[in-house]
Structure formats: structure tokens, C-alpha cells
Amino acid sequence: MAEPDPEPMTSGAGQRLGAPETLGISTLDPGLRPPTMPPGRHVTIRVRMLDDTEELFDISQKASGKVLFDLVCSHMNLIEGDYFGLEFQNHQKMMVWLDHIKPIIKQLRRPKHTTLRFAVKFFPPDHAQLLEDLTRYLFALQIKQDLSSGRLPCNDSSAALMVSHIIQSEIGDFEESQCRSHLLNNNYIPEQMPLIDKIMEFHSKNIGQTPAESDYQLLEVARRLEMYGIRLHPAKDREGTRLSLAVAHTGVLVFQGQTKINAFNWSKVRKLSFKRKRFLIKLRPDLNSSYQDTLEFLMASRDCCKVFWKICVEYHAFFRLFEEPKPKPKPVLFTRGSSFRFSGRTQKQVIDYVKESEFKKIPFERKHSRVQHNSRLSPLPSPRHHEVPVESGAPGDTVDSSPRRHWKESALVSAEDPSASRTATVSPSHQRNGHGDRTGSVSRTEERRGSQTNPEHLSTGVVSNSPHLSASSGHSHGMVNGQKSLELCSHSPDGRQPSPLTSPLLNDACSVRTDDEDEARRKRFPTDRAYFIAKELLTTERTYVKDLEVITVSFQSAVGQDEATPDSLKNTIFSTFEPLHKFHTGFLREVEQRLALWEGRSNAHIKGDYQRIGDVMLRNLQGLKPLTANLHKQSELLVELEKSCRVSRKLETLCKDFELQKVCYIPLNVFILRPLHRLMHYKQILERLCKHYLATHVDFRDCRAALADVSEVVDQLQGSLIKMENFQKLLELKKDLIGVDNLVVPGREFIRLGCLSKLSGKGLQQRMFFLFSDVILYTSRGMTATNQFKVHGQLPLHGMTIRESEDEWGVPHAFTLVGLQQSVVVAASSLTEMEKWMEDIKTAIEMAKTRNGPSSELLTSNLTDNKCPEDSSVEAESEDDMAASRISLERPTPHRGNTMVHVCWHRNTSVSMVDFSIAVENQLSGNLLRKFKNSNGWQKLWVVFTNFSLFFYKSHQDDYPLASLPLLGYSVTIPSESENIHKDYVFKLHFKSHVYYFRSESEYTFERWMEVIRSATVPSSRARVLNSKESHLH
């Protein structure tokens, strides 16, 4: 490669390697100051970020381009900034990169009127080489821009797939109506309308994918495209054929149109040069090659040649050299050629520096960039998009929305003040000195960064053009991304919200906990196993009281204002749940007080034996006996509510709307049965305590007596509980199906639901199967606003036989259902799934032989086995359902799209009634530390396990979860040594590319979380659970 004579570097620019001031000065390296600012007049430089926000930087005209670029990287806390650059349009209307060595005054003729664009300059071949989430996020934004502008052409499938990952990162999990509306209002590719259905299909398969994972998958697709990272420079060959030249990490490329016709690898290139309009590639001698020694291309002008030559020099140095090329000494008399050279770290130096540096990086918490205001992201209502309070010098001042005022009050980032990159100039009280280093500024970082989690499963609807705004407390300064912050820009120059690039969010409730804090906590709190069992009682009781309030407060308020609700139903709800809520609130208070004494945090001066819990449980369980009659009313309430909904369409719509509210995070009927389930939890906790204690322990006698009391009540209620769980499940499935007249009938039992592929003339088609004690239904995903499944046919179990048919049809894991009237061939996703289905179907067939079950005439009369004629009654019901739910779907949390049926559909798995019963018995809640696969810090969350899902809260006081993670299909293991998780009590959740780490506080809590999560992820035996339940009845 030709290395032209260099120019002397500006004194303050320094070198990339070993010059930490270029890497986010104030947050990475303590005690360092910005590069010395040359004297001279300062100018304000406007830089447009990759998210289209604009920031202003105050800098000396005589400063080098490197000083400005380092300021921009520091402003974003960007470590791997060497992949990026600042480009602008020069006086010849050509887009060029800002030279790091030359002074700004020599490059920008009119700095005040020039907007520089922060963009990706070097595209690595594998995005796994990008070590930080923030860097990958910026690359994803660049890909999004390239797609929109047509710079990244590709086939329809690739375009739809990439757009599906983009909208997954913006609005969260798939919900049909919301996704379609979002695509109609936002264009991501030039010809988007014909691809909307394909985009939605791909989006529906991304359920559970976090924004960071969506970025990763987007880059995974993009990097395989031929035009990935390609910037074309028009040229002609010697014959005058129109071509384009480009440069990549591999070498110089030649394109004709958008087709690559030639490539010259760096190893084959001896020298690159240009002479006037001619661009010359001199190749190394190769006897096997037919190419000439020197290739010549004609470009539009000398300047075009020079611009492309500079890009080639920089690409070669960045990807091929081990270190930055050293400048050659200037000749004394004559200079020859250009003095341009690559300035900065090479890719190898960047990777080595990030891996080997010992600083603690500030975690970049990637979040959904466009989420609804009422989504389950924060416990408090979010301010409107334009309502961004800014502290003013006088009370009562309001934010003027005029562009002039926004320009005046926008942040001016100065190289002379390291804190200014995150300080608004609205009020002098906002400004601070340096931020310190990444190791010692956790609290300040949390204060700057705000509060937000990275949810896995979000229910989203109304879209905002800025990151989600959520309310916070504790400070009274300007709000950025919903958080009151002292050191973030109040507005962009055009009056939009501050860029998320300058404030990657870290939850204050999910703050990074240091090892010292962990150690101090272990020393301060008890370590006895009995203490952690008692603490499980406390944490689960907190969740149970919150669940009771869903009925006593939220639902009772909803039906109380509705005239269509019968007075008898209102009275039943009040008389059943109010006494229970009052009793358990008092019980919770006693348990909290006892645990506080046990931990020594309250009334430590009082002497007494408080390290036990049996006496509290015995006293309260005896007090619960008079309320046993209320527990028997749960089944009556469930039946009465169902009857009332059948009579009143208005009440049925009200209940559906209530289930769409964020506070109703699981089906409403499950809340009604919670008191019965809670007794089983008390029994399990007492059994563990009795097993742990010696017979001589002071707490053993009380625990054994309390266990005897609760066992007596559980035995009385067990029979009705099994029936009510089945009744509740039938009611829940009825809401998910279209085309069923009488699913809920006496004698019918639900057994299993899940995905199977049905073999037809069109091949294998995904279908949702529902197995009951008398019939099998198969359905397909309906394209309706209610996300329901449309029934295609029924297979009565009477007279049915089943056989394996993999060899017969050549389809893996296939089996045939042979009925009296028809046969159906289906295939499971795995051998395990096939065995579970065949076992349950055989059991159901035997049950159907020995009992006179209900009639299997479930469907409308005109609906046959595998065809779906347009029956008028079915269509009328479907349209009625859509109309009734349209109002509720306007709300931003379409919970019906995330039921267990939909999870099984997307995960291509199944779940049985036995699994549901085990999940009811294995509920758990408490604090956990969570870590993503590529994140750096641990985040503290309140986690509730129920209904096969983990629900995440900021604290146990929140009324509804921030996000949820359905666990079907996940595996739970212990991290391996290669994963470098050097912490105790850590378990790993893994599904395809989704990996999450959770850390508990003790060995007991670790074992409990592993136990309950495995109950949702490991298939169970139907016979084992049926036997265990039947044993309670005799």
C-alpha cells in the first residue's frame, strides 16, 4: 500500500492506543482531562446522530477533527468509537469523512451551517467482533437507515425478516392489529406495502426476543447480504463501461449495478494510487492470473479519486494492520504525494483494549425504542411525548416549543468541560464537574441514566417516536426518558426528546450491586435454612395479598360501576373476598414484623426468641378456620360469574376488557381460585419447616400443629379444587377459540393443548390441537383482532385408534389418528412431544370407553372436519367478538395475544392439565438479580413465578409487572465455566439464542427457583400427578 508523506499531528490529538482521553474521558479514565484546546474563536458544531437527533458541540476552530470526534464518543459513553466517523458534505457537494488530523477550520468552510453525520465507517465481517451492546445498537440503527434509503438492497424475504427484527426492537412482541397499524404508519423499506403480511409473519416468530437480541439478529441477517456496508463510487473501465468501486474489509470490490463482478483481495494488491481522474490498482505478480499488472479505472474527477483512495487507505489500515501506522519524517526539501494517513486504532487494537482493560463499563441497557405510553413498563402513568419538564430559573416557567427557544436551550458540549457533554445549559444548577470513573461512580451513573428495565415480553400498542417515558422519584430536575436527571440534555435543537444514545438506561431499582455489598449482606442477615423458608412465606404472601387486591379493589371497582352486573354477583364478590383480604393483610403484617426481628433490623434491643415462624402461622391458621366457608364460595363465585356473562353481553365485554388491563396479568378466573391455591402453599412451607427442624427444636411443635390444621382444610377442599381447576381451564380455552358452541359442559375434562403439524394435500400445516376427555379439536391461528384460534374440525375419541406412522409417510415423529369417520395424520416437533401426545390420547381413549361422556357435537352444524365453509352463525359470532373487543383492543396491552395457547403456538410445544396443576402448586416470588447474555451488570428485580411465566417488577409494591417471560420451551441449567459467571447461586435460562442469568441470595432460594422453574420446563407424567391428587380424595 502507498503511504504518502505525513503531516505533523496536532499536539492535543494524541494516539488512539494508550490515550484514554479518546474513549469517553469523564466516565472511563479517572483524573484525565480532555485534549488541550488550542486558542482561538469557538464555534458550535451540529452533529446528527444515528437516531436522527441532533447535538451541539462547542469547540475551537483550530482544534483537530479528532478532538470533535472524541467529544461525540464521550457524549455517548462509546468505547468502540473507532468503527464510526463523522461525515459531511464539502464545498464540492461530496460526502467526505472528517479528517482526524487536520484542524476543523481547514475542513469546514461554514461550520455554523454544516451538519455532520455520525455514521458507521468500518463494517466488520462479523458483528460478534463488536463487544458492547451500545455498539451493536448503533450498527442496527445504521442498517435501519440503509434499508430505508435503499442503500442495502436485498430480496423480499431478507427485507421482511430484517424489518421484523426492527419492529420487534421498537414495539416488542407481536400483536396483530398493533403490528399492522405500526407498519402502515412507518416505512422501513422503499416498497413495504406488498410485504406487510410477510413482515408480520416473521414478527410473530420473534416472541420473547429482547431489543438487544433483535439488534443482534438484524445484524446477523444484514452481514450476509452482498451490499452490507457497501458504499458505491461511480467509475468506468478502459472500455467506458459504467461500473462502481467499493471497499470492504477484504479489499477493493467492483460492481456493475448492484452485482459484484470482481474483487481484489488486500493480499493481492501491491499499491493503490491515483493520477488525476484515474484510479490505479497495482497487483502483485501472479502466474495463474489473467489480470494485468495494473488496473485502471476512470472516475468523475481527481477529487473523487482522492476521496475513494483515502477510504481504501483507512480500510486497509483498520482491518489489516496490527497497530496504527507511524508517521514518516517529513523530507527537508521536497514533498511528494499526499500527506494523508490513517489516524486511529486498528480493529485489533480496539478489540484488545476492550478485552484487556480493567475498567468497569457502564451497562448499556437496550430497551424498546418505540413503546406505548400505557405499556407494562412502569408502575406510574407516563407523561405525554411533548411534556418534558425542564427546571427553570423561576417557578411557573413553561417550556416554549418554538425552535428558537429550543436552539437557545439545547446542550452545548464543550471539550473544556468534561461534564458538559451531559449537562443542560438551562440552569447553572444543573452543571457539575467530572463524573469520575466507571469503577467508582455507580450511584452517580444511576442518577444520570434513569430508571428502566429491559423487558422480554412486552404488550405494546400506541407508538411514540421516542424511548418510553416512565415516571421516577427522588429528584426534582429535568426529565429525560421519563427520569428526573441532573446531567442530561433537556432538548435537542429541534425540540425533540433527548437521544437515547446519550442516556442508555439503567434501572435504579435494578442497580448494579457490588461484591462488597453482597458480602456485607450475607454477614448481616441470618443464614439458617429456616429463615429462608420463612422468608419465602413472606415474599409469596406479599404476592398473594396483591392478587387479592386485583379482585377486592380493581375488579370490584369495575363491576361496581356497571349497571349490568347483577347485585347478587357484586354481593358474592364482596362477601367472599373482603374478609379474606382483611385477614391476610394482618397476617402479612405479622410475618413482616417477625422477619424484621429475626434479621435484627427492628427492635433489636428487645430480648426474646424471635427466630421462628411456627407460632405466627399456627395462630393465624386457626384464625383462618372461621373463613373456611368463604373458601367454599370460590367455586360458587366462578359458576355465578360464568352464568352472568352468558346472560349479559355487556358484562362479558367488561370482563374481557378487565383482563386486558395491566393489573390482570393472568386470567381473571385464576385470581378467583387463588385462595384455594394459597392453602396448598402454606402446607408445602410447613412441610419443609417440619422436615428441617429437629423434634427438639422450639419451633417444631407449632409448625407440626399448624401443618395438621392446614392439611385438614386442604383435604376438605381438594375434591372441589380439582373440578374447579378443570372448569376454569375450559372457560379460559373458550375465550381463545372461535367456532365452539358448548365447550363447557358437565363431564368434559381438558387434557392437553399444543402444536402439531397436520398432513394434508398442501403438505404439513401447523395446527393447534386441543385434547379433551371426549374429543380432539384442531384449529388454526385466526387473522382477527382478538387473536383467537378458529376451529377447523373435531375428532371424537369414541372408537378412535392411534398408531405411529413415521415409516408409512416418511415424516419424522408422525402418528395417525383413526376415527370412525375419518383419519388424520399429524407430526410432532420432537420425539418427546410425540410420546406425550400419544400417551395422553391413548389414556383419553380408554377413559372414553368406560364412561358416558358428553356429546362431542361441539361445532356449528355446517363446519366439517377439515374444511371451513363460511357458516353464517360462525361469521356473525366472529364479527360480534371483534366488535365487542375493538374497544378493549384500543388499549395498549392486548393480553389475549400472550395466553398460554399463543405461547405454545409460537414455541411449537404443548402443555397438559397435569402441567397446569403442578404449576399451581409451584408458585414463588422474591428478589433476583438478572443479567443478560451480553450485558455487564446485575439488575435487581422482584420476580413472580406463576402460570408458566416469570413476571418482573421493580419492587413488590408495584401493582402490575413491567414484563413477563413465558418459560415453555426454555431449559434451566447452571452456567458452565466458559461463561465466566463467577458468582454463587446462579441459574441460566436458555431458549434458542435467548439466554438469561438469574442470581439468588442463598442456597435454599437457589434450589427453590430451580425446582419451580423446572416444573414449568420439564414434562411431567400424567399418571404420577393423577395418583397424587386421587390420594387426597381417599
Short mmCIF file of N, CA and C in Angstrom, two decimals, residues 393-474:
data_model
loop_
_atom_site.label_atom_id
_atom_site.label_comp_id
_atom_site.label_asym_id
_atom_site.label_seq_id
_atom_site.Cartn_x
_atom_site.Cartn_y
_atom_site.Cartn_z
N GLY A 393 -35.37 28.88 35.93
CA GLY A 393 -34.88 29.75 36.99
C GLY A 393 -35.97 30.30 37.86
N ALA A 394 -37.17 30.40 37.35
CA ALA A 394 -38.27 30.96 38.12
C ALA A 394 -39.40 29.99 38.14
N PRO A 395 -40.13 29.89 39.25
CA PRO A 395 -41.28 28.98 39.31
C PRO A 395 -42.34 29.40 38.32
N GLY A 396 -43.00 28.38 37.80
CA GLY A 396 -44.07 28.66 36.88
C GLY A 396 -43.64 28.82 35.46
N ASP A 397 -42.33 28.78 35.17
CA ASP A 397 -41.88 28.88 33.78
C ASP A 397 -42.31 27.66 33.00
N THR A 398 -42.65 27.87 31.76
CA THR A 398 -43.03 26.76 30.90
C THR A 398 -42.05 26.64 29.76
N VAL A 399 -42.06 25.47 29.15
CA VAL A 399 -41.14 25.23 28.04
C VAL A 399 -41.75 25.76 26.76
N ASP A 400 -41.08 26.67 26.16
CA ASP A 400 -41.52 27.21 24.89
C ASP A 400 -41.17 26.22 23.80
N SER A 401 -42.14 25.90 22.97
CA SER A 401 -41.89 24.90 21.93
C SER A 401 -41.36 25.49 20.64
N SER A 402 -41.10 26.75 20.62
CA SER A 402 -40.59 27.35 19.39
C SER A 402 -39.18 26.87 19.11
N PRO A 403 -38.83 26.71 17.85
CA PRO A 403 -37.48 26.24 17.50
C PRO A 403 -36.40 27.16 18.03
N ARG A 404 -36.67 28.46 18.06
CA ARG A 404 -35.64 29.38 18.51
C ARG A 404 -35.29 29.13 19.96
N ARG A 405 -36.29 28.89 20.78
CA ARG A 405 -36.00 28.64 22.19
C ARG A 405 -35.32 27.29 22.38
N HIS A 406 -35.75 26.33 21.62
CA HIS A 406 -35.09 25.01 21.71
C HIS A 406 -33.62 25.13 21.33
N TRP A 407 -33.33 25.91 20.30
CA TRP A 407 -31.94 26.09 19.91
C TRP A 407 -31.17 26.78 21.00
N LYS A 408 -31.79 27.74 21.62
CA LYS A 408 -31.10 28.51 22.65
C LYS A 408 -30.82 27.66 23.87
N GLU A 409 -31.73 26.76 24.20
CA GLU A 409 -31.57 26.00 25.43
C GLU A 409 -30.97 24.62 25.21
N SER A 410 -30.62 24.31 24.00
CA SER A 410 -30.04 22.99 23.75
C SER A 410 -28.64 22.92 24.34
N ALA A 411 -28.20 21.67 24.57
CA ALA A 411 -26.94 21.47 25.26
C ALA A 411 -25.77 21.79 24.34
N LEU A 412 -24.83 22.58 24.83
CA LEU A 412 -23.59 22.83 24.10
C LEU A 412 -22.49 22.05 24.78
N VAL A 413 -21.96 21.07 24.10
CA VAL A 413 -20.96 20.19 24.69
C VAL A 413 -19.59 20.77 24.41
N SER A 414 -18.86 21.07 25.44
CA SER A 414 -17.55 21.72 25.28
C SER A 414 -16.44 20.77 25.66
N ALA A 415 -15.37 20.84 24.91
CA ALA A 415 -14.21 20.00 25.22
C ALA A 415 -13.49 20.48 26.45
N GLU A 416 -13.77 21.69 26.88
CA GLU A 416 -13.07 22.21 28.05
C GLU A 416 -13.73 21.78 29.34
N ASP A 417 -14.94 21.25 29.25
CA ASP A 417 -15.66 20.81 30.44
C ASP A 417 -16.15 19.40 30.23
N PRO A 418 -15.51 18.42 30.85
CA PRO A 418 -15.89 17.03 30.59
C PRO A 418 -17.31 16.71 31.00
N SER A 419 -17.85 17.45 31.94
CA SER A 419 -19.23 17.17 32.35
C SER A 419 -20.24 17.79 31.44
N ALA A 420 -19.80 18.71 30.60
CA ALA A 420 -20.76 19.43 29.77
C ALA A 420 -21.40 18.55 28.72
N SER A 421 -20.76 17.43 28.42
CA SER A 421 -21.34 16.55 27.41
C SER A 421 -22.65 15.97 27.87
N ARG A 422 -22.97 16.04 29.14
CA ARG A 422 -24.25 15.54 29.63
C ARG A 422 -24.96 16.58 30.48
N THR A 423 -24.63 17.86 30.28
CA THR A 423 -25.20 18.89 31.13
C THR A 423 -26.01 19.87 30.32
N ALA A 424 -27.23 20.14 30.72
CA ALA A 424 -28.07 21.11 30.04
C ALA A 424 -27.70 22.51 30.51
N THR A 425 -27.83 23.45 29.61
CA THR A 425 -27.47 24.83 29.94
C THR A 425 -28.68 25.64 30.37
N VAL A 426 -29.77 24.98 30.64
CA VAL A 426 -30.97 25.71 31.05
C VAL A 426 -30.76 26.40 32.38
N SER A 427 -30.13 25.70 33.31
CA SER A 427 -29.92 26.27 34.63
C SER A 427 -28.51 25.98 35.09
N PRO A 428 -27.82 26.96 35.66
CA PRO A 428 -26.46 26.69 36.14
C PRO A 428 -26.42 25.62 37.20
N SER A 429 -27.51 25.45 37.94
CA SER A 429 -27.51 24.43 38.99
C SER A 429 -27.44 23.03 38.44
N HIS A 430 -27.70 22.89 37.14
CA HIS A 430 -27.62 21.57 36.53
C HIS A 430 -26.20 21.12 36.33
N GLN A 431 -25.28 22.04 36.23
CA GLN A 431 -23.93 21.67 35.83
C GLN A 431 -23.14 21.11 36.99
N ARG A 432 -22.29 20.15 36.63
CA ARG A 432 -21.42 19.52 37.62
C ARG A 432 -20.03 19.40 37.06
N ASN A 433 -19.12 19.05 37.94
CA ASN A 433 -17.77 18.76 37.48
C ASN A 433 -17.73 17.34 36.95
N GLY A 434 -16.53 16.81 36.79
CA GLY A 434 -16.38 15.49 36.15
C GLY A 434 -17.19 14.42 36.81
N HIS A 435 -17.46 13.36 36.07
CA HIS A 435 -18.27 12.26 36.55
C HIS A 435 -17.48 11.21 37.30
N GLY A 436 -16.22 11.27 37.31
CA GLY A 436 -15.43 10.20 37.91
C GLY A 436 -15.25 9.05 36.95
N ASP A 437 -14.78 7.94 37.43
CA ASP A 437 -14.51 6.81 36.55
C ASP A 437 -15.64 5.81 36.61
N ARG A 438 -15.56 4.82 35.72
CA ARG A 438 -16.63 3.83 35.66
C ARG A 438 -16.64 2.93 36.87
N THR A 439 -15.53 2.80 37.52
CA THR A 439 -15.47 1.89 38.66
C THR A 439 -16.13 2.48 39.89
N GLY A 440 -15.96 3.75 40.08
CA GLY A 440 -16.41 4.32 41.34
C GLY A 440 -17.58 5.25 41.24
N SER A 441 -18.35 5.19 40.18
CA SER A 441 -19.43 6.17 40.04
C SER A 441 -20.76 5.49 39.79
N VAL A 442 -21.03 4.40 40.49
CA VAL A 442 -22.27 3.66 40.25
C VAL A 442 -23.47 4.50 40.60
N SER A 443 -23.44 5.13 41.78
CA SER A 443 -24.61 5.90 42.20
C SER A 443 -24.85 7.08 41.30
N ARG A 444 -23.78 7.76 40.89
CA ARG A 444 -23.94 8.91 40.01
C ARG A 444 -24.42 8.46 38.64
N THR A 445 -23.94 7.31 38.23
CA THR A 445 -24.37 6.79 36.94
C THR A 445 -25.86 6.50 36.96
N GLU A 446 -26.34 5.89 38.04
CA GLU A 446 -27.76 5.60 38.12
C GLU A 446 -28.56 6.89 38.10
N GLU A 447 -28.04 7.92 38.77
CA GLU A 447 -28.76 9.19 38.80
C GLU A 447 -28.83 9.79 37.41
N ARG A 448 -27.75 9.66 36.64
CA ARG A 448 -27.74 10.21 35.29
C ARG A 448 -28.59 9.37 34.35
N ARG A 449 -28.47 8.06 34.49
CA ARG A 449 -29.02 7.21 33.45
C ARG A 449 -30.53 7.03 33.55
N GLY A 450 -31.11 7.13 34.72
CA GLY A 450 -32.54 6.99 34.85
C GLY A 450 -32.94 5.59 35.24
N SER A 451 -34.20 5.27 35.02
CA SER A 451 -34.75 4.02 35.51
C SER A 451 -35.59 3.35 34.45
N GLN A 452 -35.15 2.18 34.08
CA GLN A 452 -35.90 1.42 33.06
C GLN A 452 -35.36 0.01 33.01
N THR A 453 -36.22 -0.96 32.81
CA THR A 453 -35.75 -2.33 32.63
C THR A 453 -35.83 -2.69 31.17
N ASN A 454 -35.26 -3.87 30.89
CA ASN A 454 -35.29 -4.36 29.52
C ASN A 454 -36.24 -5.54 29.46
N PRO A 455 -37.50 -5.34 29.21
CA PRO A 455 -38.43 -6.42 29.30
C PRO A 455 -38.28 -7.42 28.19
N GLU A 456 -38.64 -8.62 28.47
CA GLU A 456 -38.56 -9.64 27.43
C GLU A 456 -39.86 -9.68 26.64
N HIS A 457 -41.01 -9.79 27.36
CA HIS A 457 -42.29 -9.86 26.66
C HIS A 457 -43.07 -8.62 27.02
N LEU A 458 -43.26 -7.75 26.05
CA LEU A 458 -43.95 -6.50 26.30
C LEU A 458 -45.27 -6.51 25.56
N SER A 459 -46.29 -5.96 26.16
CA SER A 459 -47.53 -5.73 25.46
C SER A 459 -47.52 -4.28 25.02
N THR A 460 -47.56 -4.04 23.72
CA THR A 460 -47.37 -2.70 23.22
C THR A 460 -48.50 -2.31 22.30
N GLY A 461 -48.71 -1.02 22.16
CA GLY A 461 -49.77 -0.55 21.30
C GLY A 461 -49.45 0.80 20.73
N VAL A 462 -49.91 1.88 21.37
CA VAL A 462 -49.68 3.22 20.87
C VAL A 462 -48.20 3.50 20.81
N VAL A 463 -47.76 4.02 19.70
CA VAL A 463 -46.33 4.15 19.46
C VAL A 463 -45.89 5.58 19.66
N SER A 464 -44.76 5.73 20.29
CA SER A 464 -44.14 7.04 20.47
C SER A 464 -42.85 7.08 19.68
N ASN A 465 -42.47 8.26 19.25
CA ASN A 465 -41.25 8.39 18.47
C ASN A 465 -40.02 8.49 19.31
N SER A 466 -40.17 8.41 20.60
CA SER A 466 -39.01 8.49 21.48
C SER A 466 -39.02 7.29 22.39
N PRO A 467 -37.91 7.02 23.09
CA PRO A 467 -37.92 5.93 24.05
C PRO A 467 -39.01 6.13 25.08
N HIS A 468 -39.45 5.01 25.65
CA HIS A 468 -40.56 5.05 26.59
C HIS A 468 -40.28 5.98 27.76
N LEU A 469 -41.28 6.78 28.11
CA LEU A 469 -41.15 7.69 29.23
C LEU A 469 -41.81 7.06 30.44
N SER A 470 -41.10 6.95 31.53
CA SER A 470 -41.68 6.43 32.75
C SER A 470 -41.33 7.34 33.89
N ALA A 471 -42.25 7.45 34.84
CA ALA A 471 -42.06 8.39 35.92
C ALA A 471 -41.07 7.86 36.93
N SER A 472 -40.41 8.76 37.63
CA SER A 472 -39.44 8.40 38.65
C SER A 472 -39.58 9.37 39.80
N SER A 473 -38.92 9.05 40.89
CA SER A 473 -38.99 9.93 42.04
C SER A 473 -37.62 10.11 42.62
N GLY A 474 -37.51 11.08 43.49
CA GLY A 474 -36.25 11.27 44.18
C GLY A 474 -35.52 12.51 43.77
#
